[in-house]
Coordinates of C-alpha atoms in Angstrom, one line a residue:
M1 CA -1.8 14.3 23.6
N2 CA 0.9 11.8 24.4
V3 CA 0.6 10.0 27.8
K4 CA 3.5 8.1 29.3
N5 CA 2.9 4.4 29.2
S6 CA 2.2 3.4 32.8
Y7 CA 0.9 -0.1 32.2
T8 CA 2.9 -3.0 33.4
L9 CA 3.0 -6.7 32.6
A10 CA 0.9 -7.2 35.8
D11 CA -1.8 -4.8 34.6
V12 CA -2.1 -6.9 31.4
A13 CA -2.2 -10.1 33.3
L14 CA -4.9 -8.8 35.7
R15 CA -7.2 -7.6 32.8
A16 CA -6.7 -10.8 30.8
E17 CA -7.2 -12.9 33.9
V18 CA -4.0 -14.9 33.4
S19 CA -0.6 -15.0 35.2
E20 CA 2.2 -12.7 34.4
I21 CA 4.2 -15.7 33.1
T22 CA 1.5 -16.4 30.6
V23 CA 1.5 -12.8 29.3
S24 CA 5.3 -13.0 29.0
R25 CA 5.1 -16.3 27.0
V26 CA 2.5 -14.8 24.7
L27 CA 4.6 -11.7 24.0
R28 CA 7.6 -13.9 23.4
N29 CA 5.5 -16.0 21.0
K30 CA 6.1 -19.2 22.9
A31 CA 4.1 -22.2 21.7
S32 CA 3.1 -23.4 25.2
V33 CA 0.0 -21.2 25.4
A34 CA -3.5 -22.2 24.3
D35 CA -4.8 -20.4 21.2
K36 CA -7.8 -18.9 23.0
T37 CA -5.7 -17.7 25.9
R38 CA -3.2 -16.2 23.4
E39 CA -6.0 -14.4 21.5
R40 CA -7.4 -13.0 24.8
V41 CA -4.0 -11.7 26.0
L42 CA -3.2 -10.1 22.6
A43 CA -6.7 -8.4 22.6
V44 CA -6.0 -6.9 26.0
V45 CA -2.5 -5.8 24.8
R46 CA -4.0 -4.0 21.9
Q47 CA -6.8 -2.4 23.9
M48 CA -4.3 -1.1 26.5
G49 CA -1.7 0.0 23.9
Y50 CA 0.8 -1.9 26.1
V51 CA 4.4 -2.1 24.9
P52 CA 6.9 -4.4 26.8
N53 CA 10.0 -2.6 28.1
R54 CA 13.1 -4.3 26.8
V55 CA 15.4 -2.1 28.9
A56 CA 13.7 -2.8 32.2
G57 CA 16.2 -3.6 34.9
T58 CA 19.0 -1.7 33.1
L59 CA 19.9 2.0 33.4
A60 CA 16.9 4.2 32.8
S61 CA 18.9 6.1 30.1
A62 CA 19.9 3.0 28.2
G63 CA 17.6 3.7 25.3
S64 CA 17.4 7.5 25.6
N65 CA 19.9 8.1 22.8
L66 CA 17.8 6.2 20.2
I67 CA 15.3 7.7 17.9
G68 CA 13.0 5.2 16.1
V69 CA 12.5 5.9 12.4
V70 CA 9.9 3.9 10.4
L71 CA 9.8 4.5 6.7
P72 CA 7.8 2.8 3.9
S73 CA 10.6 2.1 1.5
L74 CA 14.4 2.5 0.8
S75 CA 14.2 1.1 -2.7
N76 CA 14.1 4.5 -4.5
I77 CA 15.7 7.9 -3.7
V78 CA 12.6 9.4 -2.0
F79 CA 13.0 8.1 1.5
P80 CA 16.8 7.9 1.5
D81 CA 16.7 11.7 0.9
V82 CA 14.4 12.0 3.9
L83 CA 16.8 9.8 6.0
R84 CA 19.7 12.0 4.9
G85 CA 17.8 15.0 6.3
I86 CA 17.2 13.2 9.6
H87 CA 20.8 12.2 9.9
A88 CA 22.0 15.8 9.1
S89 CA 20.1 17.1 12.1
L90 CA 21.0 14.2 14.4
A91 CA 24.7 13.9 13.4
S92 CA 26.1 16.1 16.2
S93 CA 23.3 15.6 18.7
G94 CA 24.3 12.4 20.3
Y95 CA 21.1 10.6 19.1
Q96 CA 21.2 7.6 16.8
P97 CA 18.4 6.7 14.4
V98 CA 17.2 3.1 14.4
I99 CA 15.4 2.4 11.2
G100 CA 12.6 0.0 10.1
V101 CA 11.0 -0.4 6.6
T102 CA 7.3 -1.2 6.2
D103 CA 7.0 -1.8 2.4
Y104 CA 3.8 0.3 2.6
D105 CA 2.2 -2.3 4.9
M106 CA 0.4 -0.9 7.9
N107 CA 0.6 -4.2 9.8
T108 CA 4.3 -4.3 9.3
E109 CA 4.5 -0.7 10.6
E110 CA 2.5 -1.8 13.7
E111 CA 5.1 -4.6 14.4
L112 CA 8.0 -2.2 13.8
V113 CA 6.6 0.5 16.1
A114 CA 6.0 -2.0 18.8
S115 CA 9.5 -3.4 18.5
L116 CA 11.1 0.1 18.5
L117 CA 9.0 1.4 21.4
S118 CA 10.0 -1.6 23.5
W119 CA 13.6 -0.2 23.5
Q120 CA 12.3 3.1 25.1
P121 CA 13.5 5.5 22.3
A122 CA 13.7 9.3 23.0
A123 CA 11.3 9.9 20.0
M124 CA 9.6 8.3 17.1
I125 CA 9.6 9.4 13.4
V126 CA 7.0 7.6 11.2
S127 CA 5.7 8.2 7.7
G128 CA 2.2 9.4 6.9
L129 CA -0.8 10.3 9.1
H130 CA -2.7 7.0 8.9
H131 CA -1.9 4.0 11.0
T132 CA -3.6 1.0 12.6
D133 CA -5.6 1.7 15.8
Y134 CA -3.0 -0.3 17.8
T135 CA -0.1 1.7 16.3
V136 CA -1.9 5.0 17.3
A137 CA -2.6 3.7 20.8
M138 CA 1.1 2.7 21.3
L139 CA 2.4 6.0 20.0
K140 CA 0.0 8.0 22.1
R141 CA 0.9 6.1 25.3
S142 CA 4.7 6.2 24.6
G143 CA 5.1 9.6 26.2
V144 CA 7.7 10.6 23.6
R145 CA 7.6 13.1 20.7
I146 CA 6.2 11.7 17.5
A147 CA 6.9 13.2 14.1
E148 CA 4.8 12.1 11.1
L149 CA 6.4 12.8 7.8
M150 CA 5.5 13.7 4.2
D151 CA 1.8 14.5 4.7
I152 CA -0.2 17.3 6.3
D153 CA -3.7 16.6 5.0
S154 CA -5.0 15.2 8.3
P155 CA -4.6 16.1 12.0
P156 CA -1.3 14.6 13.4
L157 CA -0.7 12.9 16.7
D158 CA 2.0 15.4 17.6
I159 CA 4.3 16.9 14.8
A160 CA 3.5 16.7 11.1
V161 CA 6.1 17.8 8.6
G162 CA 5.5 17.7 4.9
M163 CA 3.1 18.9 2.2
S164 CA -0.5 18.7 1.1
H165 CA -0.6 15.9 -1.5
R166 CA -4.2 16.7 -2.3
Q167 CA -3.2 20.3 -3.1
A168 CA -0.3 19.1 -5.2
G169 CA -2.6 17.0 -7.3
Y170 CA -5.0 19.9 -7.6
D171 CA -2.2 22.3 -8.7
T172 CA -1.0 19.7 -11.2
A173 CA -4.4 19.9 -13.0
M174 CA -4.4 23.7 -12.9
H175 CA -0.8 24.0 -14.1
L176 CA -1.3 21.7 -17.1
H177 CA -4.6 23.4 -18.0
K178 CA -2.9 26.7 -18.1
R179 CA -0.4 25.2 -20.6
G180 CA -3.3 24.4 -22.9
Y181 CA -3.9 20.7 -22.2
R182 CA -7.4 19.4 -22.2
R183 CA -7.4 15.6 -22.9
F184 CA -6.0 14.1 -19.7
G185 CA -4.9 10.6 -18.9
Y186 CA -3.4 9.0 -15.8
V187 CA -1.0 6.2 -15.0
G188 CA -0.5 5.1 -11.4
H189 CA 0.4 2.5 -8.9
D190 CA -1.4 0.9 -5.9
R191 CA -3.3 3.7 -4.2
E192 CA -4.6 1.5 -1.4
R193 CA -1.1 1.0 0.1
D194 CA 0.3 4.4 -0.9
E195 CA -2.1 6.9 0.6
R196 CA -0.2 9.9 -0.5
A197 CA -0.5 8.8 -4.1
A198 CA -4.2 8.4 -3.4
R199 CA -4.5 12.0 -2.0
R200 CA -2.7 13.4 -5.1
Y201 CA -5.0 11.4 -7.4
E202 CA -8.1 12.8 -5.6
G203 CA -6.8 16.3 -5.7
F204 CA -6.0 15.9 -9.4
R205 CA -9.5 14.7 -10.1
E206 CA -10.9 17.6 -8.1
G207 CA -8.9 20.0 -10.1
L208 CA -10.1 18.6 -13.4
Q209 CA -13.7 18.8 -12.1
A210 CA -13.3 22.4 -11.1
L211 CA -12.1 23.1 -14.7
G212 CA -15.1 21.3 -16.2
L213 CA -12.9 18.4 -17.4
S214 CA -12.6 14.7 -16.5
L215 CA -10.1 11.9 -17.1
I216 CA -10.4 10.4 -20.5
G217 CA -8.6 7.2 -19.4
E218 CA -6.4 5.8 -16.8
A219 CA -4.2 2.7 -16.3
T220 CA -3.2 1.6 -12.8
L221 CA -1.1 -1.2 -11.2
D222 CA -2.0 -3.2 -8.1
G223 CA 1.5 -3.0 -6.9
P224 CA 4.4 -0.7 -6.2
S225 CA 5.6 1.9 -8.6
S226 CA 8.5 1.1 -11.0
T227 CA 10.0 2.4 -14.2
Q228 CA 9.0 -0.8 -16.1
A229 CA 5.4 -0.5 -14.9
G230 CA 5.2 3.1 -16.1
R231 CA 6.4 2.1 -19.5
E232 CA 4.0 -0.9 -19.8
L233 CA 1.0 1.0 -18.5
L234 CA 1.4 4.0 -20.8
G235 CA 1.5 1.6 -23.7
Q236 CA -1.8 0.0 -22.5
L237 CA -3.4 3.4 -21.9
L238 CA -2.5 4.8 -25.4
A239 CA -3.7 1.6 -27.0
Q240 CA -7.2 2.4 -25.7
H241 CA -7.0 6.2 -25.8
A242 CA -4.8 7.4 -28.6
N243 CA -6.2 11.0 -28.5
L244 CA -4.7 12.0 -25.2
D245 CA -2.6 15.2 -25.1
V246 CA -1.2 14.8 -21.6
V247 CA -0.6 12.0 -19.1
V248 CA -0.1 12.5 -15.4
F249 CA 1.9 9.8 -13.5
S250 CA 1.7 8.9 -9.8
N251 CA 5.4 9.6 -9.5
D252 CA 8.6 10.1 -11.4
D253 CA 9.5 6.4 -11.4
M254 CA 6.4 5.8 -13.4
A255 CA 6.8 8.9 -15.6
V256 CA 10.4 8.0 -16.6
G257 CA 9.0 4.6 -17.7
G258 CA 6.5 6.6 -19.8
V259 CA 9.3 8.6 -21.4
F260 CA 11.0 5.3 -22.3
H261 CA 7.8 4.0 -23.9
C262 CA 7.6 7.2 -26.0
F263 CA 11.2 6.8 -27.1
A264 CA 10.5 3.2 -28.2
A265 CA 7.2 4.0 -29.9
G266 CA 8.5 7.1 -31.8
I267 CA 6.3 9.5 -29.7
K268 CA 7.9 12.9 -29.1
P269 CA 7.5 13.9 -25.4
R270 CA 5.7 17.3 -25.2
E271 CA 5.3 17.7 -29.0
D272 CA 3.1 14.6 -29.4
L273 CA 2.3 13.8 -25.8
A274 CA 2.9 15.7 -22.6
L275 CA 4.1 13.7 -19.5
F276 CA 4.1 14.9 -15.9
G277 CA 5.4 13.2 -12.8
F278 CA 5.8 13.8 -9.1
N279 CA 8.9 13.9 -6.7
G280 CA 11.5 15.7 -8.8
L281 CA 14.0 12.8 -8.8
D282 CA 17.4 13.3 -10.3
I283 CA 16.8 10.5 -12.9
G284 CA 13.9 12.5 -14.3
Q285 CA 16.0 15.6 -14.7
A286 CA 18.9 13.7 -16.3
L287 CA 16.7 12.7 -19.3
P288 CA 17.5 14.2 -22.7
Q289 CA 14.3 16.2 -22.1
P290 CA 14.1 16.9 -18.3
L291 CA 10.8 15.6 -16.8
S292 CA 8.1 18.1 -16.0
T293 CA 7.1 17.3 -12.4
I294 CA 6.5 18.5 -8.8
L295 CA 9.6 18.6 -6.5
S296 CA 8.9 17.4 -3.0
R297 CA 11.4 18.8 -0.5
R298 CA 12.4 15.5 1.0
F299 CA 15.7 16.3 2.6
L300 CA 14.1 19.4 4.2
I301 CA 11.2 17.3 5.6
G302 CA 13.5 14.9 7.3
K303 CA 15.8 17.6 8.6
T304 CA 13.0 19.8 9.9
A305 CA 11.3 16.9 11.7
A306 CA 14.5 15.9 13.6
E307 CA 15.2 19.6 14.4
M308 CA 11.7 20.0 15.9
I309 CA 12.2 17.0 18.1
L310 CA 15.6 18.2 19.3
Q311 CA 14.4 21.7 19.9
S312 CA 11.4 20.7 22.1
P313 CA 11.7 17.2 23.6
D314 CA 8.4 17.7 25.6
Y315 CA 5.0 17.6 24.0
P316 CA 3.7 21.3 24.0
G317 CA 0.1 20.4 24.5
Q318 CA -1.2 20.6 21.0
P319 CA -0.2 19.2 17.6
T320 CA 2.2 21.2 15.4
I321 CA 2.1 21.2 11.5
C322 CA 5.0 22.4 9.4
D323 CA 4.2 22.8 5.7
T324 CA 7.5 22.4 3.7
G325 CA 5.7 23.1 0.4
Y326 CA 6.7 22.0 -3.1
D327 CA 7.9 23.4 -6.4
I328 CA 6.5 22.9 -9.9
V329 CA 9.4 22.0 -12.1
E330 CA 8.7 23.2 -15.7
G331 CA 10.9 20.6 -17.4
E332 CA 10.6 19.8 -21.1
T333 CA 8.0 17.0 -21.2
A334 CA 5.0 19.2 -20.7

């Protein structure tokens, strides 16, 4: 349950046993504070979930038309689609989204959440259900509605809008098994930073296990997904496991790269090797053979989250989960 942040600078100073001026200097990152004192003050700030109020002394409504939006990336079409959905709901509401990008880094998310909350937004929209302890403490004490997007596999702080990535991975295995595939490979990107990719991978492995199968081989990248990485990794995987009949990719970016490798290597998608992605991006459907994949309803996720915030600005007393589902796109590569 969200509790309005009632802590003040004086409360932090009292608990840290320093002056209010010292706390202010620490929060403004001034150099004139001893390292041990700085560490003690920051530890108290984290324990209390304290967020400085940047609009103190101005009109109470100064930040009330802002909605903080923290997304992991804007480098591919996935999250711009989510943002379009958010904007579609907010366009005529009088609220304005203020956007931050984390690059899938939870510490960066923590910094962005603290910065946005200091402007006293009307609500916060963040990505995923897993955050640092300090981020969770800040959000809980903010007193505003919180929408967590894309994932519903864990309990939310307030509102969760998205799909079960674990179930999507499981359904991928079942779908491809029904199509007659038995020798599975996997190509993916960094699962430590992209937890939704990790949940899909886990669900996929669970699906194979339920079928009495296992992965024959996999190739992964310790970094973000890209078309080039998908192309290179599929080449590496096939060099070690030439007998695969289907390869599942962590997302469409990687899968499109896999298609390009097939074109260059003289491998016929589906006929020689089946390829399956995730996200349902336009680039995958624009290929000579449209990519077989799962379509995530990204625009709907963003639109629904913003609508739920607008419809009920007060926390109802218990978390709300909205499952937007997903579609299996048959395509022509599997």
